[in-house]
mmCIF file with all atom_site columns, C-alpha atoms in Angstrom:
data_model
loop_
_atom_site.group_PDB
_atom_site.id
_atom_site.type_symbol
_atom_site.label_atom_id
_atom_site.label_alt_id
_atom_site.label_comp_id
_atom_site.label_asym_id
_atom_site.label_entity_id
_atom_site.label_seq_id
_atom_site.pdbx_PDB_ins_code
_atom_site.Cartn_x
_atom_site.Cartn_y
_atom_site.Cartn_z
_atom_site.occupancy
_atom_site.B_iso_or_equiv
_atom_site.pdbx_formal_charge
_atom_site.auth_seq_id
_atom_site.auth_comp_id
_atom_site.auth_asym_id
_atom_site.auth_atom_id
_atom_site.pdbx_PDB_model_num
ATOM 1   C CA . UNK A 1 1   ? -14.299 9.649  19.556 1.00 0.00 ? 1   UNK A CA 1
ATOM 2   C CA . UNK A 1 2   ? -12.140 12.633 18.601 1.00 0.00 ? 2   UNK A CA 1
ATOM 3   C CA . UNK A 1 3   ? -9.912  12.168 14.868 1.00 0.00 ? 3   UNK A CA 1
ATOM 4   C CA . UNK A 1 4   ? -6.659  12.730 17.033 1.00 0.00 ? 4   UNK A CA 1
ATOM 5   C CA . UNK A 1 5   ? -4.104  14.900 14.674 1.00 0.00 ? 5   UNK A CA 1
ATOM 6   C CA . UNK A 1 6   ? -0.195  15.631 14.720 1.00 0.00 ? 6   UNK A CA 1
ATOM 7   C CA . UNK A 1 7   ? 0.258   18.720 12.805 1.00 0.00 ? 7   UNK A CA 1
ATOM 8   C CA . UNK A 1 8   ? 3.858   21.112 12.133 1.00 0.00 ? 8   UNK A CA 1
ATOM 9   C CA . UNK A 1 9   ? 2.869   24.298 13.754 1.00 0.00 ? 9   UNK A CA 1
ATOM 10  C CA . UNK A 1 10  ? 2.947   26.046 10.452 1.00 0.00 ? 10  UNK A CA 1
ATOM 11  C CA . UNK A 1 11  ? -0.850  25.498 9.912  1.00 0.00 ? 11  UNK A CA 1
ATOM 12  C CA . UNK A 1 12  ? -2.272  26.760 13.395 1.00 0.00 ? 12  UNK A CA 1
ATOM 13  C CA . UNK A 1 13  ? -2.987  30.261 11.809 1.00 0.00 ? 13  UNK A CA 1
ATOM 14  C CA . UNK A 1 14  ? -5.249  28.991 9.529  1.00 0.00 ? 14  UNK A CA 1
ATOM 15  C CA . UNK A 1 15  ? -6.565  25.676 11.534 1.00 0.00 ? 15  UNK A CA 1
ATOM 16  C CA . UNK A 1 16  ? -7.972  28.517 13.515 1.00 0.00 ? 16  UNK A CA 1
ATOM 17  C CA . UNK A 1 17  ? -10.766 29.590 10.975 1.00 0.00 ? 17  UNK A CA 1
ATOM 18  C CA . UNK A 1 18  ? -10.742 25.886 9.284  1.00 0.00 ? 18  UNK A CA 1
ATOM 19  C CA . UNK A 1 19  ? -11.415 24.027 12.818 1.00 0.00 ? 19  UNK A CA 1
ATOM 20  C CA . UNK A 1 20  ? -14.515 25.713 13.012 1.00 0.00 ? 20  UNK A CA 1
ATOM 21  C CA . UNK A 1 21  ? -15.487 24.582 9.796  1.00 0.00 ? 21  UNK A CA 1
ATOM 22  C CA . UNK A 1 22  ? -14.790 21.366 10.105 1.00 0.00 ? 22  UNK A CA 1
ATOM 23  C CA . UNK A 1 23  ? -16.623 21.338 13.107 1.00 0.00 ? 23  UNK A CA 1
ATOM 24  C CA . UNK A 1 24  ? -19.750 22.817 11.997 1.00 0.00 ? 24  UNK A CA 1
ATOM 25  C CA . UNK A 1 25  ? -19.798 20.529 9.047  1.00 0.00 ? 25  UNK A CA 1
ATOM 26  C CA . UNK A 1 26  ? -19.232 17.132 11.613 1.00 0.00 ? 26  UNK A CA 1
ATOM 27  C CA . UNK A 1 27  ? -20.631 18.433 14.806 1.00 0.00 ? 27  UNK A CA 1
ATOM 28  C CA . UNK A 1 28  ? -20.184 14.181 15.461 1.00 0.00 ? 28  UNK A CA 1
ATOM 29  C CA . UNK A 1 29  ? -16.248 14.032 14.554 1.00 0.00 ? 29  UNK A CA 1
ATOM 30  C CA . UNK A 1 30  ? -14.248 16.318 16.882 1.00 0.00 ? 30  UNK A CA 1
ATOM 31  C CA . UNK A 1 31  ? -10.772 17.289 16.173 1.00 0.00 ? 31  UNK A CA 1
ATOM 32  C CA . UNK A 1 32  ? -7.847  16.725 19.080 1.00 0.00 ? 32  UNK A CA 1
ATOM 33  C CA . UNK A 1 33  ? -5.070  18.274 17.368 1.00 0.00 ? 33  UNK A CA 1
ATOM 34  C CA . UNK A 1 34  ? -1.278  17.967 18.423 1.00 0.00 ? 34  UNK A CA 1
ATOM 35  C CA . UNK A 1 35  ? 0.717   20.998 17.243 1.00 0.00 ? 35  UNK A CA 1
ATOM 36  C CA . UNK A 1 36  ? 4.693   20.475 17.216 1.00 0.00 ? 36  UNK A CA 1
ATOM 37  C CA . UNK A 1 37  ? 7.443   20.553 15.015 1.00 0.00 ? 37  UNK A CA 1
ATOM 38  C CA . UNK A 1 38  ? 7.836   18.155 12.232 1.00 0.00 ? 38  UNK A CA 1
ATOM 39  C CA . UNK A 1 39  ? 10.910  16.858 13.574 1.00 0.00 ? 39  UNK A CA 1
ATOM 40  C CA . UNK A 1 40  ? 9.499   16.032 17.484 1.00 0.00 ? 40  UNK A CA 1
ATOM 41  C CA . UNK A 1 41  ? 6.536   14.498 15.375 1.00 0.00 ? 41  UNK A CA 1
ATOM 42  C CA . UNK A 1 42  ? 8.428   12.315 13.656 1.00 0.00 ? 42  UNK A CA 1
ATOM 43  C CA . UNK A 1 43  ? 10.434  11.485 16.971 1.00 0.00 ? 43  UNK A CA 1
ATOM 44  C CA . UNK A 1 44  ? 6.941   10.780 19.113 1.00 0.00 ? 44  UNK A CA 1
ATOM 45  C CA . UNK A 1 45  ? 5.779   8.588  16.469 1.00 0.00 ? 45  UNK A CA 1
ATOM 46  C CA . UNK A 1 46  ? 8.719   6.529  16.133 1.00 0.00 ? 46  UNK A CA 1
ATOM 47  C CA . UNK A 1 47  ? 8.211   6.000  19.796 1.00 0.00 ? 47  UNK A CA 1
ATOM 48  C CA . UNK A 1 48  ? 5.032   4.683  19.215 1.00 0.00 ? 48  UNK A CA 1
ATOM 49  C CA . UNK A 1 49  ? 2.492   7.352  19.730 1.00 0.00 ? 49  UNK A CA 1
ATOM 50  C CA . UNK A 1 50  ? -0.815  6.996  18.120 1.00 0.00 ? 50  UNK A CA 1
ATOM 51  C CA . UNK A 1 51  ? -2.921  9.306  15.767 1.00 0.00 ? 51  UNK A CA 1
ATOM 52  C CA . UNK A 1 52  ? -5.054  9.179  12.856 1.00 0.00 ? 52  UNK A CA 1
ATOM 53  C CA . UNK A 1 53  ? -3.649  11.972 10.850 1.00 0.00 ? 53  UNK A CA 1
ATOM 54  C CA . UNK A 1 54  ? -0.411  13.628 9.968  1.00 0.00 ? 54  UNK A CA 1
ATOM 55  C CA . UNK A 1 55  ? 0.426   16.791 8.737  1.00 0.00 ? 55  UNK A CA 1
ATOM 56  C CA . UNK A 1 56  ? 4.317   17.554 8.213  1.00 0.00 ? 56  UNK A CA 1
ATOM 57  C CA . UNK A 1 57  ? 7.185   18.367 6.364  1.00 0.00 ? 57  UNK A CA 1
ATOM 58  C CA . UNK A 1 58  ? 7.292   16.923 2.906  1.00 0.00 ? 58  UNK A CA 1
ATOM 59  C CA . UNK A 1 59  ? 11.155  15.221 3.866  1.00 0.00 ? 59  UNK A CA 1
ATOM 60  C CA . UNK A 1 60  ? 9.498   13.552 7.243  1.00 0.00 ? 60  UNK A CA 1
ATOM 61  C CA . UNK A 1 61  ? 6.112   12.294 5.120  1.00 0.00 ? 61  UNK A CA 1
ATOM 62  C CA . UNK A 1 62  ? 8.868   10.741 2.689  1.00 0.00 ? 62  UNK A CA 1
ATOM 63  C CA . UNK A 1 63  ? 10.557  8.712  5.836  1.00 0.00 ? 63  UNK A CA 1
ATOM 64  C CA . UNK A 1 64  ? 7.112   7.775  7.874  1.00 0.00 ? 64  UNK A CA 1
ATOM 65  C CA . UNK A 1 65  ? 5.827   6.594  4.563  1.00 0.00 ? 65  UNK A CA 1
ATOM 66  C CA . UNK A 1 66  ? 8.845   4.364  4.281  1.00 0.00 ? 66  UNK A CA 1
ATOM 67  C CA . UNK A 1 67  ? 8.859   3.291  7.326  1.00 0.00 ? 67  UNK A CA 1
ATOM 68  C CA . UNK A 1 68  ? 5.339   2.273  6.730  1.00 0.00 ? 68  UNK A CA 1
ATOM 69  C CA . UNK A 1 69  ? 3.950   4.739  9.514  1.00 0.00 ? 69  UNK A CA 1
ATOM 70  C CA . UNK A 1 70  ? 1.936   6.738  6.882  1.00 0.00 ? 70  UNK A CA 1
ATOM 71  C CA . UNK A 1 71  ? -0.214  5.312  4.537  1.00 0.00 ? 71  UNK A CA 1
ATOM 72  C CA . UNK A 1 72  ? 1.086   6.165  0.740  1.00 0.00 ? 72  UNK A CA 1
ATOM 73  C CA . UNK A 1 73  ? -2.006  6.019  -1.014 1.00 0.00 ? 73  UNK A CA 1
ATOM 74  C CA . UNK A 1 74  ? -3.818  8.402  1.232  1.00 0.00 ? 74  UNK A CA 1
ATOM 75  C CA . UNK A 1 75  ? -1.251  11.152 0.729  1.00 0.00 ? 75  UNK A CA 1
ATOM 76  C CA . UNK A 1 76  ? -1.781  14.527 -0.247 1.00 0.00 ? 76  UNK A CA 1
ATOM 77  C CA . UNK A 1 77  ? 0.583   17.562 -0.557 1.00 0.00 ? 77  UNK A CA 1
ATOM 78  C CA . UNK A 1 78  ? -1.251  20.559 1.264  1.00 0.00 ? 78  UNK A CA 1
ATOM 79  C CA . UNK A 1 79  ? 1.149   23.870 1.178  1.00 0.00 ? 79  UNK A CA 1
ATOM 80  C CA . UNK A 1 80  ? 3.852   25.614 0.457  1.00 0.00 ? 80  UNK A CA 1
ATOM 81  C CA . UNK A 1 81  ? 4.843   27.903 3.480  1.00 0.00 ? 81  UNK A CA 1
ATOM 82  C CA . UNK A 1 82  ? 7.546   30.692 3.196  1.00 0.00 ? 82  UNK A CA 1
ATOM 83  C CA . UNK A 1 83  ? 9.805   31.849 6.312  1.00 0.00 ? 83  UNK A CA 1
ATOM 84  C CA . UNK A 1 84  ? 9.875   35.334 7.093  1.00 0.00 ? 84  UNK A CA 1
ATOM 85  C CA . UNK A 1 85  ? 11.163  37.799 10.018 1.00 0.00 ? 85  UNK A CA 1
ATOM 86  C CA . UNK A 1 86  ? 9.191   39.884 12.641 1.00 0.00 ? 86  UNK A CA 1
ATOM 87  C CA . UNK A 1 87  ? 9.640   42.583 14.781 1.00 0.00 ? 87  UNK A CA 1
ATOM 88  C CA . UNK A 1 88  ? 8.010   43.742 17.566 1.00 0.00 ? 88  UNK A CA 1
ATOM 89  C CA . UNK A 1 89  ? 4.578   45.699 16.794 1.00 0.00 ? 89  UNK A CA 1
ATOM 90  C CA . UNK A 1 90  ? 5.525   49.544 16.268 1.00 0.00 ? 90  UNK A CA 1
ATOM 91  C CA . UNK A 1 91  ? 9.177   48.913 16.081 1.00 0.00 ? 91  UNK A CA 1
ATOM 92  C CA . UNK A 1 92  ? 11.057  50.327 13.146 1.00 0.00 ? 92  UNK A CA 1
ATOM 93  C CA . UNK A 1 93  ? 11.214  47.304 10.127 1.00 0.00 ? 93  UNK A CA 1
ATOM 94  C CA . UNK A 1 94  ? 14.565  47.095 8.388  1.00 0.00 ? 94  UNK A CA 1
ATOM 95  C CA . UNK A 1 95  ? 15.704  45.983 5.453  1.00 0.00 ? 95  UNK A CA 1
ATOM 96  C CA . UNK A 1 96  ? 15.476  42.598 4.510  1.00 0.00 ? 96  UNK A CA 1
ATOM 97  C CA . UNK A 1 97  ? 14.733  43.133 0.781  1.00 0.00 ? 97  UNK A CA 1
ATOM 98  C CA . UNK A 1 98  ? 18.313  41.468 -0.546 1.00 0.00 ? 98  UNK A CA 1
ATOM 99  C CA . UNK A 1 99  ? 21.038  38.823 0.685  1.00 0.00 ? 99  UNK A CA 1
ATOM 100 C CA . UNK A 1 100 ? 23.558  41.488 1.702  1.00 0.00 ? 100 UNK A CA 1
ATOM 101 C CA . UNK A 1 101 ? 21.125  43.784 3.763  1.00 0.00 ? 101 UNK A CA 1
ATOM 102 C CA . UNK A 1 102 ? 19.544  40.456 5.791  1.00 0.00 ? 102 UNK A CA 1
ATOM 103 C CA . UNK A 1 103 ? 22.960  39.780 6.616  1.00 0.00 ? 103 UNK A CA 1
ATOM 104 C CA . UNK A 1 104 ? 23.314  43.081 7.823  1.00 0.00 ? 104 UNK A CA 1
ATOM 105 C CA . UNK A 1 105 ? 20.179  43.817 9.730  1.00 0.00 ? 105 UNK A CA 1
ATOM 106 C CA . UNK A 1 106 ? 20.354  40.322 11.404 1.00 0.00 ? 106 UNK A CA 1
ATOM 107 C CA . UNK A 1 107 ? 24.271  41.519 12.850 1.00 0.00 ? 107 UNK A CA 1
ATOM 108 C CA . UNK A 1 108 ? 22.617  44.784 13.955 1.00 0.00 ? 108 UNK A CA 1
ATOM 109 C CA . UNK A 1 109 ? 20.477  42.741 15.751 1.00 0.00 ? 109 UNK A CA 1
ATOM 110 C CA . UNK A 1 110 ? 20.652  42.389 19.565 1.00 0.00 ? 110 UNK A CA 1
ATOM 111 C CA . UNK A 1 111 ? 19.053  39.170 19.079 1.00 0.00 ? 111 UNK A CA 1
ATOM 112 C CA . UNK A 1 112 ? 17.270  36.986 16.873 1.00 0.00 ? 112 UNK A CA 1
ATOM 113 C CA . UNK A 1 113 ? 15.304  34.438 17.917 1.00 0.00 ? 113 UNK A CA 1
ATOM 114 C CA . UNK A 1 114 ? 14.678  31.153 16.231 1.00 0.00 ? 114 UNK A CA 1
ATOM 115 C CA . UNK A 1 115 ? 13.612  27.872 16.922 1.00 0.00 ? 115 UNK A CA 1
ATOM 116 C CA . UNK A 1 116 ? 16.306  24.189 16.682 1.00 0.00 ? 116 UNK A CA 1
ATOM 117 C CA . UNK A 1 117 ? 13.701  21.922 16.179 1.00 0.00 ? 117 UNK A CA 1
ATOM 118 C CA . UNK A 1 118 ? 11.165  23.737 13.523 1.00 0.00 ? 118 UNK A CA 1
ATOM 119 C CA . UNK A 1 119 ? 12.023  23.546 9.601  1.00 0.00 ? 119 UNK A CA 1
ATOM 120 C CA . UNK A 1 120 ? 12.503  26.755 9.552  1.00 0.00 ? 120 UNK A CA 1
ATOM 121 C CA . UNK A 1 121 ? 14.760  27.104 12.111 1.00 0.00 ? 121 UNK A CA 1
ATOM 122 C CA . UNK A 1 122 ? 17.091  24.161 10.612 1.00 0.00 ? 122 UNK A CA 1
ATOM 123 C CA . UNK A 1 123 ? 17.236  26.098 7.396  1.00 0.00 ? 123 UNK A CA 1
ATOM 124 C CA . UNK A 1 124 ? 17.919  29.367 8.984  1.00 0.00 ? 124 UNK A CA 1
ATOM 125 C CA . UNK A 1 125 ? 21.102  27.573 11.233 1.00 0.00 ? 125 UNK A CA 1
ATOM 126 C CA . UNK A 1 126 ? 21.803  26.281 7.548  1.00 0.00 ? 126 UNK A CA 1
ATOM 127 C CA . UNK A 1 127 ? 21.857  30.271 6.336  1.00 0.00 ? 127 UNK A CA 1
ATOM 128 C CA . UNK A 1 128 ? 24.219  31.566 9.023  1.00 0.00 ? 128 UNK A CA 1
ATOM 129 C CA . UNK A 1 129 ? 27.056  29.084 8.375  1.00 0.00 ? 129 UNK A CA 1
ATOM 130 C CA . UNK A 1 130 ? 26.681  29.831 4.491  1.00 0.00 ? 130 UNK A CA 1
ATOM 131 C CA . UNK A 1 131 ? 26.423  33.708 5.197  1.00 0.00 ? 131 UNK A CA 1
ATOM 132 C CA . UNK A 1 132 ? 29.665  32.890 7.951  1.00 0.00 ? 132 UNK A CA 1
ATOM 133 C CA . UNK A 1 133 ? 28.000  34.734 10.819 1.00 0.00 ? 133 UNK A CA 1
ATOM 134 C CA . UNK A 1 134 ? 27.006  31.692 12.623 1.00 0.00 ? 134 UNK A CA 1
ATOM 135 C CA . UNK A 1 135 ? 29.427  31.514 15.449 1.00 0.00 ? 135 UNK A CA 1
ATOM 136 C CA . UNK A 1 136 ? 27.869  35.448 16.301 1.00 0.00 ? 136 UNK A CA 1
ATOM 137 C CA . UNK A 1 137 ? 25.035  35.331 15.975 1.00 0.00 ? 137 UNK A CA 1
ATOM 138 C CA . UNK A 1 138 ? 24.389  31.854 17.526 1.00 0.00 ? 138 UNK A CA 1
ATOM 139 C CA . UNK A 1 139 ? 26.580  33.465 20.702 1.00 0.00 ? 139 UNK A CA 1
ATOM 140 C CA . UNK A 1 140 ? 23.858  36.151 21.344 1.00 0.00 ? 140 UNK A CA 1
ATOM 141 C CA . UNK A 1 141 ? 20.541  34.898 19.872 1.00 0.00 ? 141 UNK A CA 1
ATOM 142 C CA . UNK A 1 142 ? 17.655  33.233 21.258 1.00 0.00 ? 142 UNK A CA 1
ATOM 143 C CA . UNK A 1 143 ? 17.219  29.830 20.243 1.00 0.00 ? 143 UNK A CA 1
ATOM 144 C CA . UNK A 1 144 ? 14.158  27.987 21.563 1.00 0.00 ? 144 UNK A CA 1
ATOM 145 C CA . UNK A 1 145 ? 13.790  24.409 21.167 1.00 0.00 ? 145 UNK A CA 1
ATOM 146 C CA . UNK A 1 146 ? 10.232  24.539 19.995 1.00 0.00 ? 146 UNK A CA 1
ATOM 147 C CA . UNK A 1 147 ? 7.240   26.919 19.496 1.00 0.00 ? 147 UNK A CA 1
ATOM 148 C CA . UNK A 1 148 ? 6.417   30.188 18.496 1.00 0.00 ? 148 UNK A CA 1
ATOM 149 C CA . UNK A 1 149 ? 9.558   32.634 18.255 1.00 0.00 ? 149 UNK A CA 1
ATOM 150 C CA . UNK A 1 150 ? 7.771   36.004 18.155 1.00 0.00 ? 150 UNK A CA 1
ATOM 151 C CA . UNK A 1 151 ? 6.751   35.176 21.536 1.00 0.00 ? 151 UNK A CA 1
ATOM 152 C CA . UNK A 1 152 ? 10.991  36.079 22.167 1.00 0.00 ? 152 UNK A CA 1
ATOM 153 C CA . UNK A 1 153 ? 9.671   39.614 20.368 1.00 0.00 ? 153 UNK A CA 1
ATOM 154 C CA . UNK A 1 154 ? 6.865   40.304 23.179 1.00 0.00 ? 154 UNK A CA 1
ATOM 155 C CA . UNK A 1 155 ? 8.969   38.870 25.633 1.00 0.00 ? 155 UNK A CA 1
ATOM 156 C CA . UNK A 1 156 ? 11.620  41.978 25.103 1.00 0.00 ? 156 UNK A CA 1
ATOM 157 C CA . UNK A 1 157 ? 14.474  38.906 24.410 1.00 0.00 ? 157 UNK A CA 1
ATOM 158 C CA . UNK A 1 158 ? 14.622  39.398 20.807 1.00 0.00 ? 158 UNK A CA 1
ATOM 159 C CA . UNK A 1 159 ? 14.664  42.322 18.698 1.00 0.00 ? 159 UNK A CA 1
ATOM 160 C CA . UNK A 1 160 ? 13.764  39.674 15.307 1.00 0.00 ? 160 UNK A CA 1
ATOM 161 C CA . UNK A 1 161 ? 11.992  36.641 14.958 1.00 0.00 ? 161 UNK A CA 1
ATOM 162 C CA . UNK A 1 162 ? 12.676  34.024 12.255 1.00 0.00 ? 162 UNK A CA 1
ATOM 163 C CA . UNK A 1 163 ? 9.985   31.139 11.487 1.00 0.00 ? 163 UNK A CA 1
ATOM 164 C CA . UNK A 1 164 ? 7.424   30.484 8.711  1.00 0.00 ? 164 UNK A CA 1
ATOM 165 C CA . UNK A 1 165 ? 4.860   33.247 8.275  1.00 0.00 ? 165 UNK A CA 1
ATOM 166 C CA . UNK A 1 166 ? 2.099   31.745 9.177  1.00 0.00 ? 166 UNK A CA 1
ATOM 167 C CA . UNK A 1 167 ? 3.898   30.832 12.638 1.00 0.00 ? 167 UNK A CA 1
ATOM 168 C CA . UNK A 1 168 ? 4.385   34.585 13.121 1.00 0.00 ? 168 UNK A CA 1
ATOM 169 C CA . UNK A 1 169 ? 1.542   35.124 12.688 1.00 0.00 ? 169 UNK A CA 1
ATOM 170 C CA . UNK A 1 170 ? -0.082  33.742 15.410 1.00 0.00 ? 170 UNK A CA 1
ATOM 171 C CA . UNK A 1 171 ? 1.478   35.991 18.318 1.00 0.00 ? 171 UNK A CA 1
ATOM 172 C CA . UNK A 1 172 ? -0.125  39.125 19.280 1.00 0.00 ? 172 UNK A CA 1
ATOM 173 C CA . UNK A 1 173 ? 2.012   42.442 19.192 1.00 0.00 ? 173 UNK A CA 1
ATOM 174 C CA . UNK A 1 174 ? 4.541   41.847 16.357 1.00 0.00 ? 174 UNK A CA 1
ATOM 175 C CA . UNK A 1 175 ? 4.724   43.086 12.864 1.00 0.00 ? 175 UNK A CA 1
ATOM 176 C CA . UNK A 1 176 ? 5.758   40.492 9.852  1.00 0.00 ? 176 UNK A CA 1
ATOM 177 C CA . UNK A 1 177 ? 8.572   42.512 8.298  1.00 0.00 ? 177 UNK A CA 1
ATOM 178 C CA . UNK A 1 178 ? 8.399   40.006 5.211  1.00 0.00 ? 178 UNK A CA 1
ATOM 179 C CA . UNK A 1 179 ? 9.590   36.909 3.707  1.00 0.00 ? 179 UNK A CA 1
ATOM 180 C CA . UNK A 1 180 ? 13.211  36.719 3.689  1.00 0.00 ? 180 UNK A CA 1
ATOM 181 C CA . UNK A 1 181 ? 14.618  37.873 -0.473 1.00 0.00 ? 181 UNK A CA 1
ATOM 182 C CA . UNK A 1 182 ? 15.490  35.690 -3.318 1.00 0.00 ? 182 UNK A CA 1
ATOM 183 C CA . UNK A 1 183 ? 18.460  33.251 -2.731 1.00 0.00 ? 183 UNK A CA 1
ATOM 184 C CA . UNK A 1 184 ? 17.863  32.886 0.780  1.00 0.00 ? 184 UNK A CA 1
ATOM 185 C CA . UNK A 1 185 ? 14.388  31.963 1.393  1.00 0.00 ? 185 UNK A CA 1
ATOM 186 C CA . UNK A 1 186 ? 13.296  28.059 1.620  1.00 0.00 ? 186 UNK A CA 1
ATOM 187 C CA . UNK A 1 187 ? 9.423   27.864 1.545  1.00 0.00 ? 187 UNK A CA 1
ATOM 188 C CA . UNK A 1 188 ? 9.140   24.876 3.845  1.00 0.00 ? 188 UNK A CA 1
ATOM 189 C CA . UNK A 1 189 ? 6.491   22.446 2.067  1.00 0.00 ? 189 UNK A CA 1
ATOM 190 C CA . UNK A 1 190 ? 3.640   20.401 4.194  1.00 0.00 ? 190 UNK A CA 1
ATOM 191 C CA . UNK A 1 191 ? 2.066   17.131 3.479  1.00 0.00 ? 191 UNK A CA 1
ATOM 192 C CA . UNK A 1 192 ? -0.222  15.200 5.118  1.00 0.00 ? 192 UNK A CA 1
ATOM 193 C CA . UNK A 1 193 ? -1.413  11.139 5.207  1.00 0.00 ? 193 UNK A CA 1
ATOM 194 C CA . UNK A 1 194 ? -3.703  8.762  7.366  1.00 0.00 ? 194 UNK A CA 1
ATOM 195 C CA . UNK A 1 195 ? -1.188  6.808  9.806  1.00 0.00 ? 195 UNK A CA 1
ATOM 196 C CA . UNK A 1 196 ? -1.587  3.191  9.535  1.00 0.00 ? 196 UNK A CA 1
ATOM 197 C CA . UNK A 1 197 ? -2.292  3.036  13.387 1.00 0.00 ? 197 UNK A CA 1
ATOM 198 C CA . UNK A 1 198 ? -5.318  5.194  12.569 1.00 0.00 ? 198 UNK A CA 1
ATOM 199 C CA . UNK A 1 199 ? -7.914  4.039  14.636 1.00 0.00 ? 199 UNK A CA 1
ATOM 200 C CA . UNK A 1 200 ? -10.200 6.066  12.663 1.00 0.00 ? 200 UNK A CA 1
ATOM 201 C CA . UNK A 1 201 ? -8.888  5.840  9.212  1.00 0.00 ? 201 UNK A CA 1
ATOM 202 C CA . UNK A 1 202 ? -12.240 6.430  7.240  1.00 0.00 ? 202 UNK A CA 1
ATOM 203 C CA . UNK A 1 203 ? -13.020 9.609  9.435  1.00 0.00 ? 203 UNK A CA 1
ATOM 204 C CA . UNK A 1 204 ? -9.479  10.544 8.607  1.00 0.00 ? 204 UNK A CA 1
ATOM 205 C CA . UNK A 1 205 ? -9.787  9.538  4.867  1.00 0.00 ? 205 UNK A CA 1
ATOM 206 C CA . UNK A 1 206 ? -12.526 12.184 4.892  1.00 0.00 ? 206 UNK A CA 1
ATOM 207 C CA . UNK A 1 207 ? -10.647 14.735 7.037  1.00 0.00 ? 207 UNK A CA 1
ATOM 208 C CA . UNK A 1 208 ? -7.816  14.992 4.139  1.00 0.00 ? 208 UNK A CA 1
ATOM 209 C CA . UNK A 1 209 ? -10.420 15.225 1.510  1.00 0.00 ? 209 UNK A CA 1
ATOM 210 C CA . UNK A 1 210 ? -12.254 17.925 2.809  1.00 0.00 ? 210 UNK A CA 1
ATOM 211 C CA . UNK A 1 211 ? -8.666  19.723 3.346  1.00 0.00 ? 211 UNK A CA 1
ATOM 212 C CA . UNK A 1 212 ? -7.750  19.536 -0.208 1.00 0.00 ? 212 UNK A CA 1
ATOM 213 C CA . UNK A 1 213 ? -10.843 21.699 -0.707 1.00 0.00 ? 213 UNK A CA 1
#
């Protein structure tokens, strides 16, 4: 039986190269992983969907552990992922390097796409209304509910991308500009925990040990 897995999209760079690991290591325990953001996680699971692992946000570990969805004692705190901006491969990279020229190169922007649902996308919506450019660039921008936003980039809808780094990076044909500067960035933290519907929770017990290595 597979070790079923919701995950926050932020580790599906790396799952890529650690899957395959895992895999070779328990040819008998295969992985059925369910990538989303934290937030529709947290939703699905409070509707009663079933796993034996989660990997999210630190804030939604915090409530599914009080909620007693997530077992406490099998928790472990995994990463620390930064957001950052992306352009289209070969396009020219501005300047993101300080508060005032982000603000600028995201105005000069045709549009910027982000994503409602994702961490990062909450604290960017957060950074527009403290930067007061929200109404503007929420008129023209490209605001997906879930998913990958560099997608928007190859797409030809968006001329930047916002979302954690290692989201970026998973689309072909973009270029990660960097993390956004000092004073506006948020690295968005993951945890992870057995769920106490587990119906596997030894196999998932040893999944989270052998991640912590």
């Amino acid at each position: 039986m597979a070790l079923t897995i919701y995950s926050a999209l932020a580790l599906s760079a790396p799952f890529n190269t650690l899957v395959a690991q895992w895999q070779s290591q328990h040819p008998d325990i295969p992985l059925a992983i369910r990538w989303h953001p934290s937030t529709i996680i947290e939703k699905e699971l409070n509707a009663g969907a079933e796993a034996d692992v989660v990997i999210a946000t630190v804030e939604t570990l915090d409530r599914l552990t009080q909620s007693g969805l997530a077992e406490a004692g099998t928790r472990i705190e995994l990463v620390d992922s930064p957001i950052g901006i992306a352009v289209r491969a070969g396009a020219a990279q501005p300047d993101i390097s300080n508060r005032e020229t982000l603000i600028q190169t995201l105005l000069a922007a045709r549009s910027v796409a982000w994503s409602d649902a994702g961490a990062s996308g909450v604290w960017f919506s957060q950074l527009l209304k403290q930067f007061n450019i929200d109404t503007e660039l929420r008129a023209r921008g490209t605001v997906i509910p879930a998913g990958f936003t560099a997608e928007q980039l190859v797409q030809g809808n968006a001329d930047l991308a916002v979302q954690q780094i290692s989201e970026l990076l998973m689309v072909e044909g973009i270029d990660v500009v960097g993390p956004l500067p000092a004073g506006t960035q948020q690295a968005i933290s993951l945890s992870a925990a057995v769920l106490s519907r587990a119906r596997q929770p030894e196999q998932a017990q040893a999944f989270l040990g052998w991640l912590k290595t």
